[in-house]
GROMACS .gro file of C-alpha atoms in nm:
model
  477
    1MET     CA    1   0.000   0.000   0.000
    2SER     CA    2   0.127   0.347  -0.083
    3LEU     CA    3   0.219   0.597   0.182
    4THR     CA    4  -0.084   0.804   0.094
    5GLY     CA    5  -0.311   0.497   0.130
    6ARG     CA    6  -0.168   0.407   0.467
    7ARG     CA    7  -0.225   0.766   0.588
    8ARG     CA    8  -0.587   0.758   0.469
    9LEU     CA    9  -0.646   0.422   0.648
   10ALA     CA   10  -0.497   0.550   0.973
   11SER     CA   11  -0.704   0.863   0.951
   12SER     CA   12  -1.023   0.655   0.893
   13VAL     CA   13  -0.946   0.427   1.191
   14ALA     CA   14  -0.877   0.724   1.417
   15GLY     CA   15  -1.201   0.889   1.304
   16THR     CA   16  -1.396   0.574   1.369
   17ALA     CA   17  -1.244   0.542   1.716
   18ALA     CA   18  -1.322   0.903   1.795
   19ARG     CA   19  -1.683   0.860   1.677
   20TYR     CA   20  -1.712   0.541   1.891
   21GLU     CA   21  -1.581   0.719   2.199
   22SER     CA   22  -1.816   1.009   2.133
   23LEU     CA   23  -2.113   0.772   2.091
   24LYS     CA   24  -2.012   0.580   2.406
   25LEU     CA   25  -1.995   0.903   2.604
   26LYS     CA   26  -2.338   1.013   2.477
   27THR     CA   27  -2.488   0.670   2.556
   28THR     CA   28  -2.344   0.673   2.908
   29THR     CA   29  -2.463   1.027   2.965
   30ARG     CA   30  -2.809   0.940   2.833
   31ALA     CA   31  -2.825   0.627   3.055
   32ALA     CA   32  -2.715   0.828   3.355
   33THR     CA   33  -2.976   1.089   3.273
   34ILE     CA   34  -3.245   0.821   3.239
   35THR     CA   35  -3.136   0.659   3.569
   36THR     CA   36  -3.135   0.994   3.743
   37THR     CA   37  -3.472   1.082   3.596
   38THR     CA   38  -3.616   0.743   3.699
   39ALA     CA   39  -3.476   0.776   4.050
   40SER     CA   40  -3.614   1.126   4.075
   41ALA     CA   41  -3.950   1.004   3.950
   42ASN     CA   42  -3.950   0.718   4.205
   43THR     CA   43  -3.849   0.955   4.482
   44ALA     CA   44  -4.120   1.199   4.380
   45ALA     CA   45  -4.376   0.917   4.363
   46HIS     CA   46  -4.273   0.791   4.709
   47ALA     CA   47  -4.288   1.146   4.843
   48ARG     CA   48  -4.635   1.186   4.694
   49THR     CA   49  -4.741   0.853   4.853
   50VAL     CA   50  -4.601   0.952   5.192
   51SER     CA   51  -4.756   1.294   5.155
   52ALA     CA   52  -5.091   1.139   5.067
   53GLN     CA   53  -5.070   0.901   5.363
   54SER     CA   54  -4.967   1.182   5.593
   55GLY     CA   55  -5.247   1.389   5.453
   56ARG     CA   56  -5.495   1.112   5.522
   57ASN     CA   57  -5.353   1.067   5.875
   58LEU     CA   58  -5.378   1.438   5.936
   59GLN     CA   59  -5.729   1.442   5.794
   60GLN     CA   60  -5.822   1.146   6.017
   61LYS     CA   61  -5.669   1.313   6.321
   62PHE     CA   62  -5.844   1.637   6.235
   63TYR     CA   63  -6.174   1.452   6.191
   64GLU     CA   64  -6.130   1.264   6.520
   65ASN     CA   65  -6.040   1.580   6.710
   66ARG     CA   66  -6.342   1.761   6.565
   67ILE     CA   67  -6.562   1.477   6.692
   68LEU     CA   68  -6.390   1.483   7.030
   69ASP     CA   69  -6.426   1.862   7.055
   70ARG     CA   70  -6.804   1.834   7.023
   71TYR     CA   71  -6.813   1.616   7.334
   72THR     CA   72  -6.545   1.793   7.540
   73ALA     CA   73  -6.747   2.112   7.492
   74GLN     CA   74  -7.020   1.948   7.703
   75GLU     CA   75  -7.017   1.933   8.082
   76PRO     CA   76  -7.101   1.603   8.254
   77LYS     CA   77  -7.453   1.587   8.395
   78LYS     CA   78  -7.373   1.509   8.757
   79ILE     CA   79  -7.590   1.306   8.991
   80THR     CA   80  -7.627   1.235   9.362
   81LEU     CA   81  -7.689   0.909   9.544
   82ARG     CA   82  -8.029   1.036   9.649
   83GLN     CA   83  -8.125   1.092   9.285
   84LEU     CA   84  -8.026   0.736   9.201
   85VAL     CA   85  -8.239   0.602   9.487
   86LEU     CA   86  -8.545   0.813   9.406
   87PHE     CA   87  -8.522   0.727   9.036
   88GLY     CA   88  -8.538   0.354   9.109
   89ARG     CA   89  -8.856   0.381   9.310
   90GLN     CA   90  -9.163   0.317   9.095
   91LEU     CA   91  -8.939   0.206   8.810
   92THR     CA   92  -9.140   0.172   8.488
   93GLU     CA   93  -9.046   0.076   8.135
   94ASP     CA   94  -9.037   0.443   8.029
   95LYS     CA   95  -8.808   0.535   8.319
   96LEU     CA   96  -8.577   0.243   8.242
   97VAL     CA   97  -8.552   0.351   7.878
   98ALA     CA   98  -8.484   0.708   7.992
   99SER     CA   99  -8.207   0.578   8.218
  100ALA     CA  100  -8.052   0.390   7.927
  101ASN     CA  101  -8.047   0.699   7.708
  102TYR     CA  102  -7.898   0.910   7.987
  103VAL     CA  103  -7.613   0.660   8.028
  104ARG     CA  104  -7.578   0.625   7.650
  105SER     CA  105  -7.533   1.001   7.606
  106GLU     CA  106  -7.331   1.061   7.925
  107LEU     CA  107  -7.060   0.795   7.888
  108PRO     CA  108  -6.907   0.940   7.566
  109VAL     CA  109  -6.894   1.287   7.724
  110ARG     CA  110  -6.703   1.160   8.026
  111LEU     CA  111  -6.477   0.945   7.811
  112ALA     CA  112  -6.403   1.234   7.574
  113HIS     CA  113  -6.263   1.450   7.854
  114ARG     CA  114  -6.028   1.175   7.967
  115ILE     CA  115  -5.916   1.105   7.609
  116SER     CA  116  -5.834   1.474   7.590
  117ASP     CA  117  -5.621   1.437   7.904
  118PHE     CA  118  -5.406   1.180   7.724
  119GLN     CA  119  -5.342   1.432   7.448
  120PHE     CA  120  -5.204   1.679   7.704
  121LEU     CA  121  -4.948   1.431   7.836
  122PRO     CA  122  -4.582   1.494   7.746
  123TYR     CA  123  -4.491   1.313   7.424
  124ILE     CA  124  -4.262   1.064   7.598
  125ALA     CA  125  -4.550   0.949   7.823
  126GLY     CA  126  -4.798   0.935   7.536
  127THR     CA  127  -4.580   0.683   7.354
  128ASN     CA  128  -4.575   0.440   7.647
  129PRO     CA  129  -4.738   0.113   7.529
  130HIS     CA  130  -4.941   0.064   7.848
  131LEU     CA  131  -5.084   0.417   7.842
  132LYS     CA  132  -5.146   0.387   7.468
  133MET     CA  133  -5.344   0.068   7.532
  134VAL     CA  134  -5.568   0.256   7.777
  135TYR     CA  135  -5.605   0.541   7.527
  136ASP     CA  136  -5.714   0.294   7.256
  137LEU     CA  137  -5.961   0.126   7.493
  138TYR     CA  138  -6.113   0.463   7.579
  139TRP     CA  139  -6.134   0.572   7.217
  140ARG     CA  140  -6.307   0.250   7.107
  141ALA     CA  141  -6.557   0.277   7.392
  142PHE     CA  142  -6.617   0.645   7.312
  143ASP     CA  143  -6.676   0.562   6.945
  144GLU     CA  144  -6.913   0.274   7.026
  145PHE     CA  145  -7.128   0.465   7.273
  146ARG     CA  146  -7.159   0.778   7.061
  147LYS     CA  147  -7.275   0.568   6.765
  148PHE     CA  148  -7.518   0.352   6.963
  149ALA     CA  149  -7.874   0.419   6.844
  150PRO     CA  150  -8.124   0.571   7.088
  151VAL     CA  151  -8.288   0.313   7.315
  152LYS     CA  152  -8.663   0.288   7.255
  153THR     CA  153  -8.769  -0.057   7.378
  154LEU     CA  154  -8.680  -0.312   7.645
  155ASP     CA  155  -8.506  -0.521   7.378
  156ASP     CA  156  -8.299  -0.218   7.278
  157ASN     CA  157  -8.209  -0.175   7.641
  158ARG     CA  158  -8.097  -0.536   7.676
  159ARG     CA  159  -7.869  -0.497   7.375
  160PHE     CA  160  -7.734  -0.176   7.524
  161CYS     CA  161  -7.668  -0.346   7.859
  162ASP     CA  162  -7.481  -0.627   7.681
  163ASN     CA  163  -7.262  -0.364   7.515
  164VAL     CA  164  -7.197  -0.191   7.847
  165LYS     CA  165  -7.111  -0.519   8.022
  166ARG     CA  166  -6.860  -0.605   7.750
  167ASN     CA  167  -6.695  -0.266   7.788
  168LEU     CA  168  -6.680  -0.301   8.165
  169LEU     CA  169  -6.503  -0.634   8.126
  170GLU     CA  170  -6.257  -0.496   7.870
  171HIS     CA  171  -6.181  -0.198   8.093
  172SER     CA  172  -6.104  -0.414   8.396
  173GLN     CA  173  -5.746  -0.413   8.266
  174VAL     CA  174  -5.724  -0.033   8.279
  175ILE     CA  175  -5.591  -0.005   8.637
  176PRO     CA  176  -5.298  -0.247   8.587
  177GLN     CA  177  -5.213  -0.084   8.254
  178LEU     CA  178  -5.223   0.264   8.408
  179GLY     CA  179  -5.010   0.140   8.697
  180MET     CA  180  -4.745  -0.009   8.470
  181GLY     CA  181  -4.753   0.292   8.240
  182VAL     CA  182  -4.701   0.556   8.506
  183SER     CA  183  -4.435   0.346   8.681
  184GLU     CA  184  -4.235   0.347   8.359
  185CYS     CA  185  -4.283   0.722   8.322
  186ALA     CA  186  -4.197   0.806   8.683
  187ASP     CA  187  -3.843   0.917   8.595
  188LEU     CA  188  -3.951   1.099   8.279
  189VAL     CA  189  -4.244   1.315   8.391
  190ALA     CA  190  -4.289   1.530   8.702
  191PRO     CA  191  -4.460   1.327   8.979
  192ASP     CA  192  -4.720   1.600   9.039
  193GLU     CA  193  -4.826   1.590   8.675
  194ILE     CA  194  -4.858   1.211   8.670
  195ASP     CA  195  -5.047   1.212   9.003
  196ARG     CA  196  -5.290   1.472   8.870
  197PHE     CA  197  -5.340   1.261   8.556
  198MET     CA  198  -5.396   0.943   8.761
  199ASN     CA  199  -5.647   1.109   8.993
  200GLN     CA  200  -5.845   1.238   8.697
  201MET     CA  201  -5.841   0.901   8.524
  202LEU     CA  202  -5.951   0.709   8.833
  203ILE     CA  203  -6.220   0.945   8.960
  204SER     CA  204  -6.372   0.959   8.611
  205ARG     CA  205  -6.349   0.581   8.587
  206ILE     CA  206  -6.546   0.547   8.913
  207SER     CA  207  -6.810   0.785   8.782
  208ARG     CA  208  -6.858   0.595   8.456
  209ARG     CA  209  -6.872   0.257   8.628
  210THR     CA  210  -7.125   0.395   8.877
  211LEU     CA  211  -7.359   0.502   8.596
  212ALA     CA  212  -7.306   0.178   8.403
  213GLU     CA  213  -7.339  -0.062   8.697
  214GLN     CA  214  -7.641   0.124   8.835
  215HIS     CA  215  -7.825   0.101   8.505
  216ILE     CA  216  -7.733  -0.266   8.456
  217ALA     CA  217  -7.855  -0.346   8.808
  218LEU     CA  218  -8.184  -0.163   8.752
  219SER     CA  219  -8.234  -0.339   8.418
  220GLU     CA  220  -8.165  -0.686   8.558
  221GLN     CA  221  -8.385  -0.624   8.860
  222PHE     CA  222  -8.665  -0.489   8.637
  223ASP     CA  223  -8.647  -0.794   8.409
  224GLN     CA  224  -8.644  -1.025   8.709
  225ASP     CA  225  -8.958  -0.863   8.853
  226LEU     CA  226  -9.126  -0.854   8.513
  227ARG     CA  227  -9.053  -1.223   8.461
  228ALA     CA  228  -9.208  -1.304   8.799
  229HIS     CA  229  -9.510  -1.082   8.722
  230LEU     CA  230  -9.570  -1.264   8.391
  231GLY     CA  231  -9.520  -1.605   8.552
  232LEU     CA  232  -9.224  -1.692   8.327
  233SER     CA  233  -8.951  -1.933   8.429
  234ALA     CA  234  -8.585  -1.837   8.431
  235ALA     CA  235  -8.523  -2.071   8.137
  236GLU     CA  236  -8.765  -1.884   7.910
  237GLY     CA  237  -8.619  -1.615   7.686
  238PHE     CA  238  -8.717  -1.253   7.642
  239ALA     CA  239  -8.965  -1.313   7.358
  240GLN     CA  240  -9.262  -1.258   7.591
  241MET     CA  241  -9.095  -0.965   7.764
  242ALA     CA  242  -9.070  -0.724   7.473
  243SER     CA  243  -9.271  -0.472   7.675
  244ALA     CA  244  -9.413  -0.440   8.023
  245PRO     CA  245  -9.789  -0.449   8.089
  246ARG     CA  246  -9.951  -0.110   8.134
  247GLY     CA  247  -9.910   0.013   8.490
  248PHE     CA  248  -9.631  -0.232   8.577
  249ALA     CA  249  -9.370  -0.084   8.812
  250THR     CA  250  -9.110  -0.217   9.053
  251GLN     CA  251  -8.925  -0.088   9.360
  252ARG     CA  252  -8.551  -0.110   9.295
  253ILE     CA  253  -8.256   0.112   9.377
  254GLY     CA  254  -7.973  -0.072   9.200
  255ILE     CA  255  -7.627  -0.073   9.356
  256VAL     CA  256  -7.707   0.197   9.615
  257GLN     CA  257  -7.800   0.111   9.973
  258ALA     CA  258  -8.011   0.375  10.146
  259ASP     CA  259  -7.948   0.252  10.503
  260CYS     CA  260  -7.604   0.091  10.496
  261ARG     CA  261  -7.492  -0.020  10.844
  262VAL     CA  262  -7.139   0.109  10.902
  263ALA     CA  263  -7.051  -0.144  11.174
  264GLN     CA  264  -7.159  -0.434  10.952
  265ILE     CA  265  -6.931  -0.318  10.671
  266VAL     CA  266  -6.641  -0.279  10.916
  267ASN     CA  267  -6.693  -0.627  11.064
  268ASP     CA  268  -6.721  -0.789  10.721
  269CYS     CA  269  -6.402  -0.616  10.602
  270ALA     CA  270  -6.219  -0.708  10.924
  271LEU     CA  271  -6.311  -1.074  10.885
  272HIS     CA  272  -6.201  -1.076  10.523
  273ALA     CA  273  -5.871  -0.895  10.586
  274SER     CA  274  -5.789  -1.121  10.883
  275GLY     CA  275  -5.839  -1.427  10.668
  276LEU     CA  276  -5.609  -1.290  10.399
  277TYR     CA  277  -5.321  -1.226  10.639
  278GLU     CA  278  -5.364  -1.551  10.827
  279GLU     CA  279  -5.352  -1.743  10.501
  280ALA     CA  280  -5.055  -1.543  10.369
  281HIS     CA  281  -4.855  -1.604  10.690
  282HIS     CA  282  -4.978  -1.965  10.731
  283LEU     CA  283  -5.139  -1.885  11.065
  284PRO     CA  284  -5.444  -2.049  11.224
  285PRO     CA  285  -5.776  -1.863  11.236
  286GLY     CA  286  -5.798  -1.602  11.510
  287THR     CA  287  -5.428  -1.512  11.497
  288ALA     CA  288  -5.457  -1.178  11.314
  289PRO     CA  289  -5.505  -0.860  11.520
  290GLN     CA  290  -5.855  -0.830  11.662
  291VAL     CA  291  -6.069  -0.545  11.529
  292VAL     CA  292  -6.272  -0.374  11.801
  293VAL     CA  293  -6.566  -0.163  11.678
  294GLU     CA  294  -6.688   0.112  11.910
  295GLY     CA  295  -6.875   0.442  11.907
  296HIS     CA  296  -7.204   0.482  11.720
  297THR     CA  297  -7.225   0.117  11.623
  298ASP     CA  298  -7.586   0.147  11.504
  299ALA     CA  299  -7.509   0.429  11.256
  300THR     CA  300  -7.637   0.404  10.900
  301PHE     CA  301  -7.588   0.616  10.589
  302MET     CA  302  -7.658   0.620  10.217
  303CYS     CA  303  -7.375   0.484  10.005
  304ILE     CA  304  -7.263   0.237   9.743
  305PRO     CA  305  -7.139  -0.045   9.970
  306ALA     CA  306  -6.871  -0.157   9.723
  307HIS     CA  307  -6.707   0.188   9.740
  308PHE     CA  308  -6.721   0.220  10.118
  309SER     CA  309  -6.604  -0.138  10.169
  310TYR     CA  310  -6.297  -0.079   9.954
  311ILE     CA  311  -6.190   0.218  10.168
  312ILE     CA  312  -6.241   0.041  10.502
  313HIS     CA  313  -6.079  -0.279  10.376
  314GLU     CA  314  -5.766  -0.094  10.260
  315LEU     CA  315  -5.730   0.092  10.592
  316LEU     CA  316  -5.770  -0.232  10.790
  317LYS     CA  317  -5.520  -0.411  10.566
  318ASN     CA  318  -5.264  -0.134  10.621
  319ALA     CA  319  -5.322  -0.146  10.997
  320MET     CA  320  -5.291  -0.526  11.015
  321SER     CA  321  -4.981  -0.526  10.798
  322HIS     CA  322  -4.795  -0.279  11.020
  323VAL     CA  323  -4.907  -0.434  11.348
  324MET     CA  324  -4.810  -0.786  11.241
  325ALA     CA  325  -4.475  -0.665  11.108
  326ARG     CA  326  -4.396  -0.477  11.430
  327TYR     CA  327  -4.478  -0.771  11.655
  328ALA     CA  328  -4.358  -1.049  11.423
  329ALA     CA  329  -4.101  -1.164  11.681
  330ARG     CA  330  -4.385  -1.284  11.903
  331LEU     CA  331  -4.479  -1.540  11.642
  332ASP     CA  332  -4.137  -1.701  11.671
  333SER     CA  333  -4.092  -1.672  12.048
  334ASP     CA  334  -4.432  -1.812  12.141
  335ALA     CA  335  -4.526  -2.038  11.853
  336SER     CA  336  -4.683  -2.290  12.088
  337ALA     CA  337  -4.955  -2.038  12.175
  338LEU     CA  338  -5.082  -2.063  11.820
  339ALA     CA  339  -5.207  -2.416  11.881
  340GLY     CA  340  -5.486  -2.287  12.105
  341SER     CA  341  -5.812  -2.130  12.001
  342LYS     CA  342  -5.677  -1.785  12.091
  343ALA     CA  343  -5.338  -1.650  11.996
  344VAL     CA  344  -5.179  -1.502  12.309
  345PHE     CA  345  -4.838  -1.375  12.416
  346GLY     CA  346  -4.804  -1.447  12.785
  347SER     CA  347  -5.125  -1.312  12.932
  348GLU     CA  348  -5.184  -1.069  12.643
  349PRO     CA  349  -5.318  -1.114  12.290
  350LEU     CA  350  -5.047  -1.194  12.040
  351PHE     CA  351  -5.110  -0.861  11.868
  352PRO     CA  352  -5.257  -0.539  12.009
  353PRO     CA  353  -5.610  -0.475  11.877
  354ILE     CA  354  -5.707  -0.238  11.598
  355ARG     CA  355  -5.978  -0.001  11.716
  356VAL     CA  356  -6.242   0.132  11.479
  357THR     CA  357  -6.449   0.422  11.611
  358ILE     CA  358  -6.770   0.524  11.434
  359CYS     CA  359  -6.911   0.875  11.471
  360SER     CA  360  -7.241   0.978  11.315
  361SER     CA  361  -7.374   1.333  11.288
  362HIS     CA  362  -7.674   1.464  11.098
  363ASN     CA  363  -7.472   1.527  10.782
  364ASP     CA  364  -7.163   1.309  10.805
  365ILE     CA  365  -7.021   0.972  10.895
  366VAL     CA  366  -6.665   0.961  11.032
  367VAL     CA  367  -6.473   0.639  11.087
  368ARG     CA  368  -6.137   0.629  11.265
  369VAL     CA  369  -5.906   0.329  11.232
  370SER     CA  370  -5.638   0.326  11.505
  371ASP     CA  371  -5.346   0.084  11.521
  372GLN     CA  372  -5.027   0.032  11.719
  373GLY     CA  373  -4.807  -0.051  11.422
  374GLY     CA  374  -4.533   0.198  11.503
  375GLY     CA  375  -4.635   0.478  11.267
  376ILE     CA  376  -4.536   0.560  10.909
  377ASN     CA  377  -4.176   0.602  10.797
  378PRO     CA  378  -4.114   0.982  10.796
  379GLU     CA  379  -3.946   0.954  10.455
  380ILE     CA  380  -4.261   0.806  10.304
  381LEU     CA  381  -4.526   1.003  10.495
  382PRO     CA  382  -4.525   1.311  10.266
  383TYR     CA  383  -4.588   1.090   9.963
  384ILE     CA  384  -4.857   0.847  10.083
  385TRP     CA  385  -5.114   1.004   9.848
  386SER     CA  386  -4.885   0.986   9.546
  387PHE     CA  387  -4.903   0.713   9.286
  388THR     CA  388  -4.565   0.773   9.129
  389HIS     CA  389  -4.316   0.929   9.368
  390PRO     CA  390  -3.981   0.744   9.329
  391LEU     CA  391  -4.018   0.598   9.678
  392LYS     CA  392  -4.346   0.432   9.571
  393ALA     CA  393  -4.321   0.393   9.193
  394LYS     CA  394  -4.129   0.064   9.217
  395ARG     CA  395  -4.430  -0.098   9.381
  396LEU     CA  396  -4.640  -0.022   9.074
  397HIS     CA  397  -4.420  -0.265   8.881
  398ASN     CA  398  -4.607  -0.540   9.070
  399PHE     CA  399  -4.899  -0.473   8.836
  400HIS     CA  400  -4.714  -0.688   8.582
  401ALA     CA  401  -4.836  -0.984   8.788
  402VAL     CA  402  -5.202  -0.873   8.765
  403ASN     CA  403  -5.408  -0.885   8.445
  404ARG     CA  404  -5.726  -0.727   8.576
  405MET     CA  405  -5.824  -0.509   8.871
  406GLU     CA  406  -6.146  -0.325   8.946
  407ALA     CA  407  -6.058  -0.188   9.293
  408ARG     CA  408  -6.304  -0.413   9.478
  409VAL     CA  409  -6.271  -0.606   9.803
  410ASP     CA  410  -6.355  -0.949   9.661
  411GLU     CA  411  -6.078  -0.945   9.399
  412SER     CA  412  -5.811  -0.931   9.670
  413ASP     CA  413  -5.868  -1.305   9.721
  414SER     CA  414  -5.650  -1.370   9.415
  415VAL     CA  415  -5.366  -1.137   9.521
  416SER     CA  416  -5.150  -1.187   9.830
  417PRO     CA  417  -5.177  -0.899  10.079
  418LEU     CA  418  -4.798  -0.924  10.106
  419MET     CA  419  -4.770  -0.790   9.749
  420SER     CA  420  -4.783  -0.412   9.773
  421PHE     CA  421  -4.884  -0.192   9.481
  422GLY     CA  422  -4.861   0.145   9.657
  423PHE     CA  423  -5.212   0.193   9.524
  424GLY     CA  424  -5.468   0.121   9.798
  425LEU     CA  425  -5.442   0.440  10.004
  426PRO     CA  426  -5.450   0.689   9.715
  427MET     CA  427  -5.731   0.490   9.552
  428SER     CA  428  -5.928   0.500   9.879
  429ASN     CA  429  -5.887   0.876   9.878
  430VAL     CA  430  -6.020   0.893   9.522
  431TYR     CA  431  -6.329   0.689   9.619
  432ALA     CA  432  -6.398   0.916   9.917
  433LYS     CA  433  -6.348   1.238   9.721
  434TYR     CA  434  -6.576   1.118   9.444
  435TRP     CA  435  -6.868   1.137   9.688
  436GLY     CA  436  -6.752   1.460   9.855
  437GLY     CA  437  -6.562   1.295  10.141
  438SER     CA  438  -6.200   1.251  10.239
  439VAL     CA  439  -5.940   1.016  10.384
  440SER     CA  440  -5.674   1.155  10.614
  441VAL     CA  441  -5.389   0.992  10.804
  442HIS     CA  442  -5.209   1.101  11.122
  443SER     CA  443  -4.890   0.915  11.209
  444LEU     CA  444  -4.784   0.888  11.575
  445PRO     CA  445  -4.410   0.810  11.548
  446GLY     CA  446  -4.313   0.505  11.747
  447TYR     CA  447  -4.673   0.421  11.834
  448GLY     CA  448  -4.914   0.385  11.542
  449VAL     CA  449  -5.147   0.551  11.296
  450ASP     CA  450  -5.492   0.708  11.314
  451ALA     CA  451  -5.668   0.703  10.976
  452TYR     CA  452  -5.995   0.893  10.928
  453VAL     CA  453  -6.269   0.851  10.669
  454GLN     CA  454  -6.531   1.122  10.637
  455LEU     CA  455  -6.831   1.077  10.405
  456PRO     CA  456  -7.162   1.262  10.357
  457ARG     CA  457  -7.439   1.071  10.528
  458LEU     CA  458  -7.754   1.176  10.342
  459GLY     CA  459  -7.651   1.109   9.982
  460ASN     CA  460  -7.729   1.464   9.873
  461VAL     CA  461  -7.377   1.566   9.764
  462VAL     CA  462  -7.321   1.572   9.389
  463GLU     CA  463  -7.047   1.349   9.248
  464ASN     CA  464  -6.710   1.523   9.249
  465ILE     CA  465  -6.605   1.510   8.885
  466SER     CA  466  -6.489   1.785   8.657
  467ALA     CA  467  -6.462   1.821   8.282
  468ARG     CA  468  -6.159   2.047   8.295
  469ARG     CA  469  -5.822   1.889   8.363
  470ALA     CA  470  -5.695   2.186   8.570
  471GLN     CA  471  -5.991   2.179   8.805
  472VAL     CA  472  -5.951   1.827   8.945
  473ASP     CA  473  -5.695   1.773   9.220
  474CYS     CA  474  -5.741   1.481   9.454
  475ASN     CA  475  -5.386   1.510   9.593
  476ASP     CA  476  -5.450   1.792   9.836
  477SER     CA  477  -5.493   1.594  10.156
   0.00000   0.00000   0.00000
């Protein structure tokens, strides 16, 4: 090949290589552009999806809060014990239906205010799984009750009562969940704020259960009397009880007792508490400290016995616990005395007695529980009404061993009295304050404790609940 030919061939090869490199660069650039564009498109699509989901969440939250606001704008319609008693007298079908609709409309209002309280908690507390569980339970109940159709017939009422019973059972886990939740938040939130939250939750819970249990009791008692009036057996269904005969009425007052005997409640609680401690310590019957009832032993007053019994039972349990702990050495030094029918130490009872003094005036009932248990530790005394102070919060961890709790005397059979929750005394105070009363404690260092319960006697004090979170403070004793 000539020199000129070789030069032309080299020039052609070089040109081809240059065009190849140029094409390669353009292809790479175009691919990179396409990849970048695709990635940008995917990112934009994901952002739009997240934005849409966030928008829907925000819309849902906005919708839920608008619903909640309609109910939190309403004040609870408060009642007295006397009103509950008078309403049950001459109970007719129309009055029972009216009671159902009052409870149906009142429960969502009271629930809404407590749901709102959750939303005011610090963020760190609101994310706690136990507190969130309670929040979800409250929201579901609120949503169910607000959507429940107006009650018009006895059959409607029975369906409503079934719904209420199911909710009561579901909410029996609220106290343990609250206890575990606030114990885990004790180091994260100011104790005063958590105590205020707990007092509001519990006093509102008592109020809702009072309305629900009262209506359920009236409904069951009405159906029982109607069944007897129609001559139907217990095995027969409700088909023949769709409505009551004209003029049919019954005398029922539900869960309220108009003439509750104070001394009887004290004696029943003393017997029950003694049995618990004797079983827990593997002691024979009659070993626990004797409870001596004195004063106005024939006094009566209007109350819900379950509420009053809880208070007295907790005070007697505390007294027995401290007395038995202080004199525990006597159990070891004179074990042979336990074989007899009476536990004695020398010529004395094994334990000094617990004295319960009842005082009745025209307006009030006062009960004093006095023990010789040595008094309350001065380090703990300022915080006995607190649920979450660091000196007490550790006890709330014991709620992990309890699935359900309704703050009733009979449920203590399944829990050892030796397991302390740090809950009984503040809860007793909440029960008393709900009905306009109080619980106070005076410690006599080195000797014992005098605990006082004061409650209105005539049942004419309106329930102590408030819609506004800043207005309720049960921790002022």
